[in-house]
Amino acid sequence: SQGETDIVVLEKGYLCAGASGRNGGGVRMQWGTRTNIALAKRSIQIMKGFARELGINVWLRQGGYLFLARTEQIAKRLEASAKLHHEHGVKTQLLTADAAREVVPQLDITGVKLAAFNKDDGVIFPWPFVWGYAQGCVQKGVKVETFTSVTGFTQTGGKVTAVKTDRGDIACDTVVLATGAWSPPLAAMLGVKLPNEPHRHEICSSEPLKPFLGPLVSVLDSGLYFSQSMRGEIVGGMGDPLEPAQMRLGSTSRFLARYGRAITELMPTLSRLKILRQWSGPYDVTPDNSPILGRTPGLENLLQLSGFVGHGFMMAPAVTERMARWMATGESDELFERFNLKRFADGRLEREDMIIG
C-alpha cells in the first residue's frame, strides 16, 4: 500500500518512447495568447538552468525561431502576435523578406510577405531532458516504473481508489493523467470522454552538415519547420492536412516527397541532402488547440494534463511546475479552471492559432 507522500510514475514503454522522445525539441516564446507566452518564457528559463540543477546536458541552443508568412492572413497573425509579445517582454522582430534573408542567407524568399524573429527561442535535445527529470525524481524517492501498462481502475464514491497494471494494483489518493495523445482511451476506462484526437506528424533527420543554420525556420502557411542540431543534422517536419485523425505511427514516402519539395524550394542548397532517419509522433489535438488541465468533473481526484497540440514538450516544464504547486498547497490557480475539461460542455473555448501544422 502507498503512504501519503509516495509518488509512482507509470510508463508503458521505455522513457522517451512516446511524444516526449519524438518531437523536434523546439522551444519558443512566440505564441498568440498571453498564457502560452508566459508558460513558454518560464519553460525556457527552466531549460537554461537545467544542466546546472540536474547535472545533465540538454544541449540548449538559443538560435531563435524565424517564422515566415506567405499569405496576408498569416502575416496579420504574425503582426498581432508580435504586438502581444512586446507587451510581455519578448523581443520579437517583424522583418521584411530581405531582412529575413540576412538572418538566414540561404533562404529563397520568393513569395514571403513578412517574417518574425525572436533570438531567445531555441532547440534542445529532448531525450536527456526527460532522463534528467526522471533521474531527479528517483533521487527524491519517486518510483519511476517503465514497461508497466495500465489495465484499468477501481472507482469508489466518485473517486479513483486504485490503478490496475499488468504488474499489480496500486492504491491511490490522486491520479494524474499525463499521457498526451494516449490519454483518451485511458480516460475512457473511467467513463470519461476526452475530446482529444491524435494526428500523426512525421519528422526526419539528415546527415550532419557543417553548422550554418542559426534559427529554427518555419513557414506557418504550410507547417514546414526545420533546424540544425548541435551535431549538424537538419531536423525537420511538416504537417499533412490529408492525414486522418487516428493513432498511427510509422513513416511514409508521401511525407518525404512533400517535405523534400518544401524544404528545397525554401533553401535550394539542401537539394542534395541525404536523410538518415525518419519517424513520427502524435500531435494531441483538442477542438480549440488548447490543453485540458485540472480536476475531472465527477471524478475529483483524477487530474487532467493533456491536449497540447504538438507543443507539450516545451510547455511541460512550466505547466507541471504550477500543477505541482497547486496540488501541494491547494492554492487556486486560474490555469486549472480556465483550461478545465468542463469548458467544452459549457461552450467556452480557449483558442490558440500559432500552431506549427
Coordinates of C-alpha atoms in Angstrom, one line a residue:
S1 CA 0.0 0.0 0.0
Q2 CA 1.1 3.6 -0.7
G3 CA 1.8 6.1 2.0
E4 CA 0.7 9.7 1.8
T5 CA 3.8 11.0 0.1
D6 CA 4.5 8.1 -2.2
I7 CA 4.6 9.0 -5.9
V8 CA 4.7 6.5 -8.7
V9 CA 5.2 7.3 -12.4
L10 CA 3.9 4.7 -14.8
E11 CA 5.3 4.4 -18.3
K12 CA 4.1 1.6 -20.6
G13 CA 7.3 1.6 -22.6
Y14 CA 10.8 3.0 -22.1
L15 CA 11.4 6.6 -21.1
C16 CA 11.0 8.8 -24.3
A17 CA 9.0 6.0 -26.1
G18 CA 6.1 8.5 -26.5
A19 CA 5.8 12.0 -27.8
S20 CA 8.5 13.3 -25.4
G21 CA 11.1 11.4 -27.4
R22 CA 9.7 12.0 -30.9
N23 CA 9.5 15.8 -31.1
G24 CA 11.9 18.2 -32.8
G25 CA 13.0 19.8 -29.5
G26 CA 11.9 23.3 -30.4
V27 CA 11.1 25.8 -27.6
R28 CA 9.7 29.2 -28.4
M29 CA 8.1 32.2 -26.7
Q30 CA 6.3 33.3 -30.0
W31 CA 2.7 32.4 -29.2
G32 CA -0.7 34.0 -29.8
T33 CA -2.0 34.1 -26.3
R34 CA -0.8 35.6 -23.0
T35 CA -0.9 32.3 -21.2
N36 CA 1.2 30.4 -23.7
I37 CA 3.8 33.3 -23.9
A38 CA 4.2 33.3 -20.1
L39 CA 4.4 29.5 -19.9
A40 CA 7.0 29.3 -22.7
K41 CA 9.1 32.0 -21.1
R42 CA 9.2 30.1 -17.8
S43 CA 9.9 26.8 -19.6
I44 CA 12.9 28.3 -21.4
Q45 CA 14.1 29.7 -18.1
I46 CA 13.9 26.2 -16.5
M47 CA 15.8 24.7 -19.5
K48 CA 18.6 27.3 -19.2
G49 CA 19.3 26.2 -15.6
F50 CA 18.6 22.5 -16.2
A51 CA 22.2 21.3 -16.7
R52 CA 23.4 23.1 -13.6
E53 CA 20.5 22.0 -11.4
L54 CA 20.1 18.4 -12.5
G55 CA 23.6 17.6 -13.8
I56 CA 22.7 16.6 -17.3
N57 CA 23.4 18.5 -20.6
V58 CA 20.3 19.0 -22.7
W59 CA 22.2 20.8 -25.5
L60 CA 20.1 24.0 -25.3
R61 CA 20.9 26.2 -28.3
Q62 CA 19.1 29.6 -28.4
G63 CA 19.5 30.4 -32.1
G64 CA 16.0 31.9 -32.3
Y65 CA 12.8 31.0 -34.3
L66 CA 12.3 32.6 -37.7
F67 CA 8.6 32.4 -38.8
L68 CA 7.8 33.1 -42.4
A69 CA 4.4 34.1 -43.8
R70 CA 3.4 33.7 -47.4
T71 CA -0.2 34.9 -47.2
E72 CA -1.7 38.1 -45.9
Q73 CA -3.7 36.1 -43.3
I74 CA -0.6 34.6 -41.7
A75 CA 1.3 37.9 -42.0
K76 CA -1.5 39.6 -40.0
R77 CA -1.3 36.9 -37.4
L78 CA 2.5 37.5 -37.0
E79 CA 1.9 41.2 -36.6
A80 CA -0.8 40.7 -33.9
S81 CA 1.3 38.2 -32.1
A82 CA 4.4 40.4 -32.1
K83 CA 2.5 43.2 -30.5
L84 CA 1.4 40.8 -27.8
H85 CA 5.0 39.5 -27.4
H86 CA 6.3 43.1 -26.8
E87 CA 3.7 43.6 -24.0
H88 CA 5.2 40.5 -22.3
G89 CA 8.9 41.4 -22.7
V90 CA 9.5 39.1 -25.7
K91 CA 11.7 40.9 -28.2
T92 CA 10.2 39.5 -31.4
Q93 CA 11.2 41.5 -34.5
L94 CA 9.0 41.8 -37.6
L95 CA 11.2 41.5 -40.7
T96 CA 10.8 42.1 -44.4
A97 CA 11.6 39.2 -46.7
D98 CA 15.0 40.7 -47.4
A99 CA 15.8 41.2 -43.7
A100 CA 14.8 37.5 -43.1
R101 CA 17.4 36.5 -45.7
E102 CA 20.0 38.5 -43.7
V103 CA 19.2 36.2 -40.7
V104 CA 19.4 33.0 -42.9
P105 CA 21.3 33.9 -46.2
Q106 CA 20.5 30.6 -47.9
L107 CA 16.7 31.2 -48.0
D108 CA 14.8 31.7 -51.2
I109 CA 12.4 34.4 -50.1
T110 CA 10.1 34.3 -53.2
G111 CA 6.5 34.8 -52.0
V112 CA 7.5 35.6 -48.4
K113 CA 5.4 38.6 -47.3
L114 CA 6.6 39.0 -43.7
A115 CA 8.8 37.3 -41.1
A116 CA 9.0 37.2 -37.3
F117 CA 12.2 36.5 -35.4
N118 CA 12.9 36.1 -31.7
K119 CA 16.5 35.4 -30.9
D120 CA 15.7 33.9 -27.5
D121 CA 13.8 30.9 -28.8
G122 CA 15.7 27.7 -29.5
V123 CA 16.1 24.0 -29.6
I124 CA 17.1 21.4 -27.0
F125 CA 17.7 17.6 -27.2
P126 CA 14.5 16.0 -25.8
W127 CA 15.9 12.7 -24.5
P128 CA 18.4 13.9 -21.9
F129 CA 15.7 16.4 -20.7
V130 CA 13.3 13.6 -19.9
W131 CA 16.1 11.4 -18.5
G132 CA 17.2 14.4 -16.3
Y133 CA 13.7 14.8 -14.8
A134 CA 13.4 11.0 -14.2
Q135 CA 16.8 10.9 -12.5
G136 CA 15.9 13.8 -10.3
C137 CA 12.6 12.2 -9.4
V138 CA 14.3 8.9 -8.4
Q139 CA 16.8 10.8 -6.3
K140 CA 13.9 12.3 -4.4
G141 CA 12.3 8.9 -3.8
V142 CA 9.8 8.8 -6.6
K143 CA 9.3 5.4 -8.2
V144 CA 9.6 5.5 -12.0
E145 CA 8.2 2.3 -13.3
T146 CA 8.8 1.6 -17.0
F147 CA 7.3 -1.2 -19.1
T148 CA 4.2 -1.0 -17.0
S149 CA 0.8 -0.9 -18.7
V150 CA -2.4 0.4 -17.0
T151 CA -5.1 -2.1 -17.5
G152 CA -7.9 -0.5 -15.5
F153 CA -9.0 1.4 -12.4
T154 CA -11.1 0.9 -9.3
Q155 CA -13.7 3.6 -8.5
T156 CA -15.4 4.2 -5.2
G157 CA -17.7 7.0 -4.3
G158 CA -16.8 9.4 -7.2
K159 CA -13.0 8.8 -6.7
V160 CA -10.4 6.7 -8.3
T161 CA -9.1 4.4 -5.5
A162 CA -6.7 2.2 -7.4
V163 CA -4.8 1.9 -10.6
K164 CA -4.6 -1.6 -12.1
T165 CA -1.5 -2.5 -14.0
D166 CA -0.1 -5.6 -15.7
R167 CA 2.3 -5.8 -12.7
G168 CA -0.3 -5.4 -9.9
D169 CA -2.6 -2.8 -8.4
I170 CA -1.6 0.5 -6.8
A171 CA -3.9 2.2 -4.2
C172 CA -4.0 5.9 -4.8
D173 CA -5.2 9.2 -3.4
T174 CA -4.7 11.2 -6.6
V175 CA -4.2 10.2 -10.3
V176 CA -2.6 12.5 -12.9
L177 CA -3.4 11.5 -16.5
A178 CA -0.4 13.0 -18.5
T179 CA -0.1 10.7 -21.4
G180 CA -0.7 13.1 -24.3
A181 CA -2.5 11.6 -27.3
W182 CA -2.7 8.3 -25.4
S183 CA -5.0 9.9 -22.8
P184 CA -8.5 9.4 -24.3
P185 CA -8.5 5.5 -24.1
L186 CA -7.2 5.6 -20.5
A187 CA -9.9 8.2 -19.5
A188 CA -12.5 6.0 -21.3
M189 CA -11.7 3.2 -18.8
L190 CA -13.1 5.5 -16.2
G191 CA -16.1 6.5 -18.3
V192 CA -14.6 10.0 -19.0
K193 CA -14.8 11.2 -22.6
L194 CA -11.9 13.4 -23.7
P195 CA -12.2 15.4 -27.0
N196 CA -8.5 15.0 -27.9
E197 CA -7.7 13.4 -31.3
P198 CA -4.3 12.0 -32.3
H199 CA -2.8 13.4 -35.5
R200 CA 0.4 11.7 -36.9
H201 CA 3.2 14.2 -37.6
E202 CA 6.3 12.9 -39.4
I203 CA 9.8 14.1 -38.9
C204 CA 13.3 13.3 -40.2
S205 CA 17.0 13.9 -39.6
S206 CA 19.7 14.3 -42.1
E207 CA 23.4 13.5 -42.4
P208 CA 25.5 16.0 -40.4
L209 CA 26.5 19.2 -42.2
K210 CA 28.9 21.9 -41.2
P211 CA 27.0 24.2 -38.8
F212 CA 25.4 27.1 -40.8
L213 CA 21.8 27.5 -39.7
G214 CA 21.2 29.6 -36.6
P215 CA 17.4 29.6 -36.0
L216 CA 14.7 27.1 -36.4
V217 CA 12.9 28.2 -39.6
S218 CA 9.1 27.7 -40.0
V219 CA 6.7 28.5 -42.8
L220 CA 3.4 28.8 -40.9
D221 CA 1.3 28.6 -44.0
S222 CA 2.5 25.1 -44.9
G223 CA 3.6 23.8 -41.5
L224 CA 7.2 23.2 -42.6
Y225 CA 9.8 23.6 -39.9
F226 CA 13.5 22.7 -39.7
S227 CA 16.6 23.4 -37.6
Q228 CA 20.1 22.3 -37.3
S229 CA 21.2 20.2 -34.3
M230 CA 24.4 20.5 -32.4
R231 CA 25.7 17.6 -34.3
G232 CA 25.0 19.3 -37.6
E233 CA 21.9 17.3 -38.7
I234 CA 18.9 19.1 -40.3
V235 CA 15.9 18.0 -38.2
G236 CA 12.5 18.9 -39.7
G237 CA 9.0 18.0 -40.4
M238 CA 5.7 19.1 -41.9
G239 CA 2.1 18.5 -41.2
D240 CA -0.2 16.9 -43.7
P241 CA -3.8 18.3 -44.0
L242 CA -4.9 15.0 -45.6
E243 CA -3.7 12.8 -42.7
P244 CA -6.8 11.4 -40.9
A245 CA -7.1 11.7 -37.1
Q246 CA -6.0 8.3 -35.7
M247 CA -3.3 6.8 -33.5
R248 CA -1.0 5.5 -36.2
L249 CA 2.8 5.9 -36.1
G250 CA 5.3 4.8 -38.7
S251 CA 6.8 6.6 -41.7
T252 CA 5.6 7.3 -45.3
S253 CA 7.2 8.2 -48.6
R254 CA 4.5 10.8 -49.1
F255 CA 5.9 12.8 -46.2
L256 CA 9.5 12.6 -47.6
A257 CA 8.3 13.8 -51.0
R258 CA 6.3 16.7 -49.6
Y259 CA 9.0 17.7 -47.1
G260 CA 11.7 17.4 -49.7
R261 CA 9.9 19.7 -52.1
A262 CA 9.0 22.3 -49.5
I263 CA 12.5 22.5 -47.9
T264 CA 14.4 22.6 -51.2
E265 CA 12.0 25.3 -52.5
L266 CA 12.8 27.4 -49.5
M267 CA 16.5 26.5 -49.2
P268 CA 17.8 25.2 -52.6
T269 CA 21.3 24.5 -51.1
L270 CA 19.7 21.4 -49.4
S271 CA 18.6 19.8 -52.6
R272 CA 21.3 17.0 -52.3
L273 CA 20.8 16.5 -48.6
K274 CA 20.8 12.8 -47.5
I275 CA 18.1 11.8 -45.0
L276 CA 19.4 9.2 -42.4
R277 CA 16.4 8.7 -40.1
Q278 CA 12.6 9.2 -40.3
W279 CA 10.0 8.7 -37.7
S280 CA 6.7 10.1 -36.4
G281 CA 4.8 11.1 -33.3
P282 CA 1.2 12.1 -32.4
Y283 CA 0.0 15.7 -32.0
D284 CA -2.6 15.7 -29.2
V285 CA -5.2 17.9 -30.8
T286 CA -8.2 19.5 -28.9
P287 CA -11.1 21.4 -30.5
D288 CA -9.6 24.8 -29.5
N289 CA -5.9 23.9 -29.8
S290 CA -5.6 24.5 -26.0
P291 CA -4.8 21.9 -23.3
I292 CA -7.0 20.1 -20.9
L293 CA -5.9 20.7 -17.3
G294 CA -7.2 20.3 -13.7
R295 CA -9.9 18.2 -12.0
T296 CA -12.2 15.9 -13.9
P297 CA -15.9 16.7 -13.5
G298 CA -17.4 13.9 -11.5
L299 CA -14.0 12.4 -10.5
E300 CA -12.3 15.0 -8.4
N301 CA -9.1 13.1 -7.7
L302 CA -8.4 12.4 -11.4
L303 CA -6.3 15.4 -12.7
Q304 CA -6.0 16.0 -16.4
L305 CA -2.8 17.1 -18.1
S306 CA -3.0 16.7 -21.9
G307 CA -4.1 18.3 -25.2
F308 CA -1.0 20.4 -26.0
V309 CA -1.3 20.0 -29.9
G310 CA 2.4 19.3 -30.6
H311 CA 3.9 21.7 -28.1
G312 CA 3.5 19.7 -24.9
F313 CA 7.3 19.1 -24.7
M314 CA 8.0 22.9 -24.5
M315 CA 5.1 23.7 -22.1
A316 CA 5.5 20.7 -19.8
P317 CA 8.2 22.2 -17.5
A318 CA 6.2 25.4 -16.7
V319 CA 2.8 23.7 -16.6
T320 CA 3.9 20.9 -14.3
E321 CA 5.7 23.2 -12.0
R322 CA 2.4 25.1 -11.5
M323 CA 0.4 21.9 -11.2
A324 CA 2.8 20.5 -8.6
R325 CA 2.5 23.8 -6.5
W326 CA -1.3 23.7 -6.9
M327 CA -1.5 20.1 -5.8
A328 CA 0.8 20.5 -2.9
T329 CA -0.6 23.8 -1.5
G330 CA -4.2 23.8 -2.6
E331 CA -3.8 27.5 -3.6
S332 CA -6.1 28.3 -6.5
D333 CA -4.6 28.7 -10.0
E334 CA -6.7 30.1 -12.8
L335 CA -4.8 27.8 -15.3
F336 CA -6.6 24.8 -13.9
E337 CA -10.0 26.5 -14.1
R338 CA -9.7 28.1 -17.5
F339 CA -8.5 25.0 -19.2
N340 CA -10.7 22.6 -17.4
L341 CA -12.4 19.8 -19.3
K342 CA -15.8 21.3 -18.4
R343 CA -15.2 24.2 -20.8
F344 CA -16.2 22.0 -23.8
A345 CA -19.6 21.2 -22.2
D346 CA -20.0 24.9 -21.3
G347 CA -19.1 26.0 -24.9
R348 CA -16.3 28.2 -23.5
L349 CA -13.3 27.6 -25.8
E350 CA -9.7 29.0 -25.4
R351 CA -8.3 29.5 -28.9
E352 CA -4.6 29.3 -29.9
D353 CA -3.7 29.8 -33.5
M354 CA 0.1 29.9 -33.5
I355 CA 0.4 26.2 -34.1
I356 CA 3.0 24.7 -36.5
G357 CA 0.8 22.4 -38.5

